[in-house]
Coordinates of C-alpha atoms in Angstrom, one line a residue:
Chain A
M77 CA -5.8 17.1 0.9
T78 CA -4.0 17.4 4.3
Y79 CA -7.2 18.1 6.2
S80 CA -8.3 14.6 5.5
K81 CA -5.4 13.5 7.7
L82 CA -6.9 15.1 10.7
G83 CA -9.2 13.0 12.9
Q84 CA -12.9 13.9 12.9
A85 CA -12.7 15.6 16.3
D86 CA -9.7 17.7 15.2
F87 CA -11.4 18.6 12.0
D88 CA -14.5 19.6 13.9
D89 CA -12.3 21.8 16.1
L90 CA -10.6 23.4 13.2
S91 CA -13.9 23.9 11.4
A92 CA -15.4 25.5 14.5
F93 CA -12.3 27.7 14.8
F94 CA -12.9 28.9 11.3
D95 CA -16.4 29.8 12.2
G96 CA -15.3 31.7 15.4
E97 CA -17.3 29.4 17.6
L98 CA -14.6 28.2 20.0
P99 CA -14.1 29.7 23.5
P100 CA -10.9 31.7 23.8
Q101 CA -8.7 29.1 25.4
E102 CA -9.7 26.5 22.8
A103 CA -9.1 28.9 20.0
A104 CA -5.7 29.7 21.4
A105 CA -4.9 26.1 21.6
I106 CA -5.9 25.6 17.9
E107 CA -3.8 28.6 16.9
Q108 CA -0.9 27.1 18.7
R109 CA -1.3 23.8 16.9
I110 CA -1.5 25.7 13.6
D111 CA 1.7 27.5 14.4
T112 CA 3.6 24.4 15.5
D113 CA 2.2 21.4 13.6
P114 CA 2.9 21.3 9.9
I115 CA -0.2 19.1 9.2
W116 CA -2.4 21.5 11.1
R117 CA -0.8 24.4 9.3
Q118 CA -1.4 22.9 5.9
A119 CA -4.9 21.9 6.8
Y120 CA -5.6 25.5 8.0
E121 CA -4.3 26.9 4.7
E122 CA -6.3 24.4 2.7
L123 CA -9.5 25.2 4.5
L124 CA -8.8 28.9 4.2
A125 CA -8.5 28.5 0.5
L126 CA -11.7 26.4 0.5
D127 CA -13.5 29.1 2.4
V128 CA -12.3 31.7 -0.1
A129 CA -13.4 29.5 -2.9
L130 CA -16.8 29.1 -1.3
G131 CA -17.1 32.8 -1.2
R132 CA -16.6 33.3 2.5
Q133 CA -14.9 36.6 3.2
A134 CA -14.9 36.6 7.0
A135 CA -11.4 35.7 8.2
P136 CA -10.8 33.3 11.0
P137 CA -10.1 34.8 14.4
S138 CA -7.4 37.4 14.0
R139 CA -3.9 36.9 15.3
P140 CA -3.3 40.2 17.1
D141 CA -5.6 39.3 20.0
L142 CA -4.0 35.9 20.5
A143 CA -1.9 37.2 23.4
E144 CA -4.9 38.6 25.1
R145 CA -6.9 35.4 24.7
I146 CA -4.0 33.4 26.1
I147 CA -3.8 35.7 29.1
Q148 CA -7.6 35.2 29.6
A149 CA -7.2 31.5 29.4
S150 CA -4.3 31.5 31.8
R151 CA -6.5 33.4 34.3
G152 CA -9.2 30.8 34.0
M153 CA -11.7 33.1 32.3
K154 CA -14.2 31.1 30.5
G155 CA -15.5 32.2 27.2
P156 CA -18.8 31.1 25.8
S157 CA -19.1 27.3 26.1
K158 CA -18.7 25.3 23.0
V159 CA -22.2 24.5 21.7
V160 CA -22.7 21.4 19.7
P161 CA -26.3 21.6 18.5
L162 CA -28.0 18.5 17.1
V163 CA -27.8 19.8 13.5
R164 CA -24.0 20.1 13.8
R165 CA -23.7 16.6 15.2
L166 CA -25.6 15.3 12.2
I167 CA -23.4 17.1 9.7
P168 CA -20.7 14.5 9.6
A169 CA -23.3 11.7 9.0
A170 CA -25.0 13.7 6.3
A171 CA -21.6 14.5 4.8
A172 CA -20.6 10.9 4.8
A173 CA -23.8 10.0 2.9
A174 CA -23.0 12.7 0.4
A175 CA -19.4 11.6 0.1
I176 CA -20.6 8.1 -1.0
I177 CA -22.2 9.8 -3.9
L178 CA -18.9 11.6 -4.5
L179 CA -17.1 8.3 -4.8
V180 CA -18.0 8.3 -8.5
V181 CA -15.7 11.3 -8.9
P182 CA -12.5 9.4 -8.1
F183 CA -13.8 6.6 -10.4
A184 CA -14.1 8.9 -13.3
L185 CA -10.8 10.7 -12.5
H186 CA -8.8 7.6 -11.7
R187 CA -6.9 7.2 -14.9
G188 CA -5.8 10.7 -14.9
R189 CA -4.9 10.9 -11.3
P190 CA -1.3 11.4 -10.5
D191 CA 0.3 8.6 -8.6
E192 CA 1.0 9.3 -4.9
S193 CA 2.2 5.9 -3.9
N194 CA 5.7 6.7 -5.1
G195 CA 5.7 10.0 -3.3
A196 CA 5.0 12.1 -6.3
A197 CA 2.8 14.5 -4.4
N198 CA 5.3 15.1 -1.6
P199 CA 8.5 13.4 -2.6
T200 CA 11.1 12.3 -0.1
P201 CA 14.6 12.2 -1.4
D202 CA 14.5 8.5 -2.1
A203 CA 11.1 8.7 -3.8
A204 CA 12.4 11.6 -5.9
L205 CA 15.3 9.4 -7.0
V206 CA 13.0 6.6 -7.9
N207 CA 10.8 8.9 -9.9
T208 CA 13.8 10.4 -11.7
M209 CA 15.3 7.1 -12.6
L210 CA 12.0 5.6 -13.7
K211 CA 10.7 8.8 -15.4
D212 CA 10.3 6.9 -18.7
V213 CA 8.2 4.2 -17.0
P214 CA 4.5 4.9 -16.8
Q215 CA 3.4 5.8 -13.3
Q216 CA 1.2 2.8 -12.9
D217 CA 4.1 0.4 -13.6
R218 CA 6.7 2.1 -11.3
F219 CA 5.8 0.0 -8.3
V220 CA 6.2 -3.2 -10.3
V221 CA 9.5 -2.1 -11.9
E222 CA 11.0 -0.9 -8.7
N223 CA 10.2 -4.2 -7.1
L224 CA 10.8 -6.3 -10.1
E225 CA 12.9 -8.9 -8.4
F226 CA 10.2 -9.4 -5.9
F227 CA 7.5 -10.1 -8.5
Q228 CA 9.9 -12.2 -10.7
N229 CA 10.2 -14.5 -7.8
Y230 CA 6.6 -14.4 -6.7
D231 CA 6.0 -18.1 -7.4
V232 CA 8.9 -18.9 -5.0
L233 CA 7.7 -16.5 -2.3
A234 CA 4.1 -17.8 -2.5
N235 CA 5.3 -21.4 -1.9
Y236 CA 8.4 -20.5 0.3
E237 CA 7.6 -22.8 3.2
T238 CA 6.9 -25.7 0.9
I239 CA 10.1 -25.1 -1.1
E240 CA 12.1 -24.9 2.1
A241 CA 10.7 -28.2 3.2
V242 CA 11.4 -29.8 -0.2
D243 CA 14.9 -28.5 0.1
R244 CA 15.3 -30.1 3.5
L245 CA 14.0 -33.4 2.1
E246 CA 16.1 -33.4 -1.0
E247 CA 19.2 -32.3 0.9
G248 CA 18.5 -34.9 3.5
T249 CA 18.7 -32.4 6.4
Chain B
M216 CA -25.7 31.0 10.4
R217 CA -27.3 28.9 7.7
Q218 CA -24.4 29.8 5.4
T219 CA -21.9 28.7 8.1
K220 CA -23.6 25.4 8.4
M221 CA -23.6 24.9 4.7
K222 CA -19.9 25.6 4.6
R223 CA -19.2 23.2 7.4
F224 CA -21.3 20.6 5.5
L225 CA -19.2 21.2 2.4
R226 CA -16.0 20.9 4.3
N227 CA -17.1 17.6 5.8
I228 CA -18.0 16.3 2.3
L229 CA -14.6 17.3 0.9
M230 CA -12.8 15.8 3.9
I231 CA -14.5 12.5 3.6
A232 CA -14.2 12.4 -0.1
A233 CA -10.5 13.1 0.1
A234 CA -10.0 10.4 2.7
T235 CA -12.0 7.8 0.6
A236 CA -10.6 8.7 -2.8
P237 CA -7.7 6.2 -2.8
V238 CA -10.1 3.4 -1.8
A239 CA -12.4 4.4 -4.6
S240 CA -9.5 4.5 -7.0
A241 CA -8.5 1.0 -6.0
M242 CA -12.1 -0.2 -6.4
A243 CA -12.3 1.5 -9.8
A244 CA -9.2 -0.2 -11.0
N245 CA -10.3 -3.0 -13.3
D246 CA -7.0 -3.5 -15.0
P247 CA -3.9 -4.8 -13.3
A248 CA -1.8 -1.9 -14.4
A249 CA -4.0 0.6 -12.7
A250 CA -4.3 -1.4 -9.5
A251 CA -0.7 -2.5 -9.2
K252 CA 0.5 0.1 -6.8
P253 CA 0.1 0.2 -3.0
L254 CA -1.9 2.9 -1.4
R255 CA 0.2 5.4 0.4
G256 CA 0.6 4.5 4.1
S257 CA -0.6 0.9 3.5
V258 CA 1.3 -2.0 5.0
A259 CA 2.4 -2.9 1.4
A260 CA 3.8 0.6 0.9
Q261 CA 5.6 0.5 4.2
L262 CA 7.1 -3.0 3.4
M263 CA 8.3 -1.9 0.0
L264 CA 9.7 1.3 1.5
K265 CA 11.6 -0.9 3.9
I266 CA 13.1 -2.8 0.9
R267 CA 13.9 0.5 -0.7
L268 CA 15.7 1.7 2.4
Q269 CA 17.7 -1.5 2.6
K270 CA 18.9 -0.8 -0.9
I271 CA 19.8 2.8 -0.1
N272 CA 21.7 1.6 2.9
S273 CA 23.6 -0.9 0.9
G274 CA 24.2 1.6 -1.9
T275 CA 22.4 -0.6 -4.5
L276 CA 19.2 1.4 -5.1
T277 CA 20.5 3.2 -8.2
A278 CA 22.0 0.1 -9.8
S279 CA 18.9 -1.9 -9.0
L280 CA 16.5 0.7 -10.5
N281 CA 18.7 0.9 -13.7
H282 CA 18.8 -2.9 -13.9
N283 CA 15.0 -3.2 -13.4
R284 CA 14.2 -0.5 -15.9
V285 CA 16.3 -2.1 -18.7
E286 CA 14.9 -5.5 -17.9
W287 CA 11.3 -4.2 -17.9
E288 CA 11.9 -2.6 -21.3
N289 CA 13.0 -6.0 -22.7
L290 CA 10.1 -7.9 -21.3
L291 CA 7.3 -9.2 -23.6
P292 CA 3.9 -7.6 -23.1
E293 CA 2.5 -10.8 -21.6
Q294 CA 5.4 -11.0 -19.2
R295 CA 4.7 -7.4 -18.0
E296 CA 1.1 -8.3 -17.7
Q297 CA 2.0 -11.3 -15.5
F298 CA 4.0 -9.2 -13.1
R299 CA 1.3 -6.6 -12.9
R300 CA -1.2 -9.4 -12.0
E301 CA 1.2 -10.6 -9.4
A302 CA 1.5 -7.1 -8.0
V303 CA -2.3 -7.0 -7.8
A304 CA -2.4 -10.4 -6.1
F305 CA 0.2 -9.2 -3.6
L306 CA -1.7 -6.0 -2.8
E307 CA -5.0 -7.9 -2.4
K308 CA -3.5 -10.1 0.3
N309 CA -4.1 -9.2 3.9
P310 CA -1.3 -7.2 5.7
Q311 CA -0.1 -10.2 7.6
E312 CA 0.3 -12.2 4.5
Q313 CA 2.0 -9.3 2.7
Q314 CA 4.4 -9.1 5.7
R315 CA 5.1 -12.8 5.5
L316 CA 5.9 -12.6 1.7
V317 CA 8.3 -9.7 2.3
Q318 CA 10.0 -11.7 5.1
Y319 CA 10.4 -14.6 2.7
Y320 CA 11.8 -12.3 0.1
G321 CA 14.4 -11.2 2.6
K322 CA 15.3 -14.8 3.3
F323 CA 15.4 -15.6 -0.4
I324 CA 17.8 -12.9 -1.4
A325 CA 20.1 -13.8 1.4
L326 CA 20.5 -17.3 -0.1
S327 CA 23.5 -18.1 -2.3
A328 CA 23.0 -17.8 -6.1
D329 CA 22.9 -21.6 -6.5
K330 CA 20.4 -22.0 -3.8
R331 CA 18.2 -19.3 -5.3
K332 CA 18.4 -21.0 -8.7
A333 CA 17.3 -24.3 -7.1
Y334 CA 14.4 -22.6 -5.4
V335 CA 13.3 -21.1 -8.7
E336 CA 13.4 -24.5 -10.4
R337 CA 11.4 -26.0 -7.6
A338 CA 8.8 -23.3 -7.9
K339 CA 8.5 -24.1 -11.6
W340 CA 7.7 -27.8 -11.0
L341 CA 5.6 -27.1 -8.0
K342 CA 3.4 -24.9 -10.1
V343 CA 2.9 -27.7 -12.6
V344 CA 2.2 -30.3 -9.9
I345 CA -0.2 -28.1 -8.0
E346 CA -2.1 -27.1 -11.2
G347 CA -2.7 -30.8 -11.8
L348 CA -4.4 -31.3 -8.4
S349 CA -8.1 -31.2 -7.7
Q350 CA -9.6 -28.5 -5.5
Q351 CA -10.0 -31.0 -2.7
E352 CA -6.4 -32.1 -3.0
R353 CA -5.3 -28.5 -2.8
K354 CA -7.4 -27.9 0.3
D355 CA -5.9 -31.1 1.9
L356 CA -2.4 -29.8 1.2
E357 CA -3.2 -26.5 2.9
Q358 CA -4.0 -28.4 6.1
M359 CA -0.7 -30.2 6.1
T360 CA 2.6 -29.1 7.6
P361 CA 5.2 -27.9 5.1
E362 CA 7.1 -31.2 5.5
Q363 CA 4.0 -33.3 4.9
R364 CA 3.1 -31.1 1.9
A365 CA 6.6 -31.4 0.5
K366 CA 6.5 -35.2 0.7
V367 CA 3.2 -35.4 -1.1
L368 CA 4.3 -33.0 -3.8
L369 CA 7.6 -34.8 -4.3
D370 CA 5.7 -38.1 -4.7
R371 CA 3.3 -36.4 -7.2
K372 CA 6.3 -34.9 -9.1
A373 CA 7.9 -38.4 -9.4
Q374 CA 4.7 -39.7 -10.7
L375 CA 4.4 -37.0 -13.4
L376 CA 8.0 -37.5 -14.4
R377 CA 7.4 -41.2 -14.9
E378 CA 4.4 -40.5 -16.9
G379 CA 6.3 -38.0 -19.0
K380 CA 4.0 -35.1 -18.0
L381 CA 6.7 -33.2 -16.4
P382 CA 10.0 -32.4 -18.3
A383 CA 13.1 -33.9 -16.7
E384 CA 15.2 -31.5 -14.8
G385 CA 18.3 -30.1 -16.4
P386 CA 21.8 -30.6 -15.1
T387 CA 21.8 -27.2 -13.3
T388 CA 19.0 -28.1 -11.0
Q389 CA 19.1 -30.0 -7.8
P390 CA 19.9 -33.6 -8.7
A391 CA 18.6 -35.6 -5.8
A392 CA 15.6 -37.8 -6.4
P393 CA 14.1 -38.0 -2.9
P394 CA 13.7 -41.3 -1.3
T395 CA 10.0 -40.4 -0.6
A396 CA 9.4 -40.3 -4.4
Q397 CA 10.2 -43.9 -4.9
P398 CA 7.3 -46.2 -5.6

């Protein structure tokens, strides 16, 4: 989920934007970030899908009035101040507590979870090459197979300083 | 308004759950195979990506992957399990230690083939010698400089060779019996 890559403050802003609670200049700034930043764009689309899934029909602030709000912002017109009531401040803490309970879900789903460490979810060209060439290797072994020389020599690496010193003594250097 | 707060609450839950899912997965992994992969964005993942990029730059990534795949297929199940355990051991180390091991790997692969072979042979007898030490002796070794440690271990190796507890080295290994190993 891309929205997990946003910081808590950014996520709160995006969330408030969705609920139409931001003053115009802040809403305009959020819209600009959505337009220009791929992570924000993706997070926006994911939250939009989430809101639809949750049954929310109200769309986020509409785009046609963006120009007007930017003009308002540039003229220094202040919209309603951003209110952060106590309940809203407590929401992340309560959500964190609930998320601890949700940790059991990844436990249960772990074995069937697609591997992301090799870039399967968003493959770069090199990750795609690795995945193609190791397609017959189970996902959970691909890291070991790709780095097989590293792990074949792990005993050497784990004692490298000592082996170097032994080498110096044996070679008389 | 209440509905809005509820949706924000749900969004927060999903966000935190998404962020913690990889950690939970790693915690959930009881078997080496499931745990033997770095979390995306971790230092280990970055270090391994660096190695991958080096192979791409040198044009050896495809050949290396092919070679490793064939070799993996020919390994015994217990050998595969050993490498999975080593991968887990590597991933469980702190980032500084992971970085150090990758640096050593860079130095190791830059050695000549003969030198690499000699290092591998030394790692074999070192393992036997260290396994024969008490916990206290191992702790003492950790406090020493590499040179002091090497001297102690060479002495112990000579002792085990005399007692027949360590097989004599073959002709392809480093021949020198160190002066420090003499009684």
